[in-house]
Coordinates of C-alpha atoms in Angstrom, one line a residue:
M1 CA 7.5 -6.4 17.8
I2 CA 6.1 -5.7 21.5
T3 CA 4.9 -1.6 21.4
N4 CA 2.5 -1.7 24.2
K5 CA 0.1 -0.2 22.0
T6 CA -3.3 -1.9 20.4
K7 CA -4.0 -2.1 17.1
S8 CA -6.4 1.4 16.8
Q9 CA -3.2 3.4 18.2
K10 CA -1.2 1.6 15.7
T11 CA -1.9 4.0 12.4
T12 CA -0.4 5.1 9.3
E13 CA -0.5 8.5 8.4
I14 CA 0.1 9.9 5.2
Y15 CA 1.1 13.7 4.5
F16 CA 0.4 14.7 1.0
D17 CA -0.6 18.1 -0.1
E18 CA -0.6 20.4 -3.4
T19 CA 3.3 21.4 -3.2
P20 CA 6.0 19.2 -5.1
A21 CA 7.1 18.2 -1.6
P22 CA 7.9 14.7 -1.3
V23 CA 4.9 12.7 0.5
V24 CA 5.5 11.5 4.0
I25 CA 4.3 8.1 5.1
R26 CA 4.6 7.5 8.8
T27 CA 3.6 3.9 9.7
H28 CA 2.9 0.8 12.1
N29 CA 1.6 -1.5 9.3
T30 CA 4.7 -4.2 8.8
N31 CA 3.5 -5.2 5.2
L32 CA 3.8 -1.3 4.2
K33 CA 7.4 -0.7 6.0
K34 CA 8.5 -3.6 4.2
R35 CA 7.1 -2.7 0.5
L36 CA 8.7 0.9 1.3
L37 CA 12.0 -0.3 2.4
A38 CA 12.7 -2.3 -0.5
F39 CA 11.6 1.0 -2.3
A40 CA 13.8 3.1 -1.1
E41 CA 17.0 0.1 -1.3
K42 CA 16.0 -0.1 -5.0
F43 CA 15.6 3.5 -5.8
P44 CA 17.3 5.9 -3.1
S45 CA 16.8 8.7 -5.0
L46 CA 12.9 8.2 -4.9
C47 CA 12.2 7.0 -1.4
R48 CA 14.0 7.2 1.7
L49 CA 13.7 6.1 5.6
T50 CA 13.5 9.6 7.8
D51 CA 12.7 8.1 10.8
D52 CA 12.5 4.6 13.1
D53 CA 11.6 5.1 16.4
G54 CA 12.9 1.9 17.7
L55 CA 9.0 0.7 18.8
G56 CA 7.9 -0.1 14.9
Y57 CA 6.9 3.3 14.1
L58 CA 8.6 4.1 10.5
S59 CA 8.4 7.3 8.4
F60 CA 9.2 7.5 5.3
E61 CA 9.6 10.0 2.2
I62 CA 8.5 9.4 -1.3
D63 CA 8.6 11.2 -4.5
K64 CA 5.1 12.8 -5.2
K65 CA 4.7 11.2 -8.9
R66 CA 5.5 7.8 -7.2
F67 CA 2.9 7.5 -4.7
A68 CA -0.6 6.6 -5.8
Y69 CA -4.2 6.0 -4.2
R70 CA -7.3 4.0 -5.5
I71 CA -11.3 4.4 -4.5
T72 CA -12.6 1.4 -5.7
E73 CA -16.3 0.8 -6.3
P74 CA -17.6 -2.4 -4.8
Y75 CA -18.4 -5.3 -7.4
T76 CA -22.2 -5.6 -8.7
E77 CA -23.7 -8.9 -8.5
E78 CA -23.7 -9.3 -12.6
R79 CA -19.8 -8.2 -12.6
K80 CA -19.0 -10.9 -9.8
A81 CA -21.4 -13.7 -12.0
M82 CA -19.5 -12.3 -15.0
A83 CA -16.0 -12.8 -13.5
R84 CA -17.1 -16.0 -11.9
A85 CA -18.0 -17.4 -14.8
K86 CA -15.2 -15.9 -16.7
I87 CA -12.5 -17.8 -14.7
N88 CA -14.5 -21.3 -15.0
E89 CA -14.4 -20.8 -18.7
I90 CA -10.3 -20.5 -18.1
N91 CA -10.0 -23.0 -15.6
N92 CA -11.9 -25.8 -18.1
K93 CA -9.9 -25.0 -20.8
E94 CA -6.6 -25.6 -18.5
D95 CA -8.3 -28.8 -17.4
I96 CA -9.0 -30.1 -21.0
G97 CA -5.6 -28.9 -22.2

């Protein structure tokens, strides 16, 4: 969809506070919109589309208990090496079997 907006202007906003109110997510992100639309269709009591500006910006409300975010540490070189070794081991077992 052409919106005459640059990528830096196509934002995702998440409004989350300490009250029991639902989390509000406003986004241009296509993948996130598809995921939220599918979730809202499957679980209408937990998530709903609240606004569509017609230019690609959708707004949703989602139950606070269904919303999560993660902060992950980068992998150390040691952990990467261990993961590579484990995958190689799994692949070698599949090639043999």
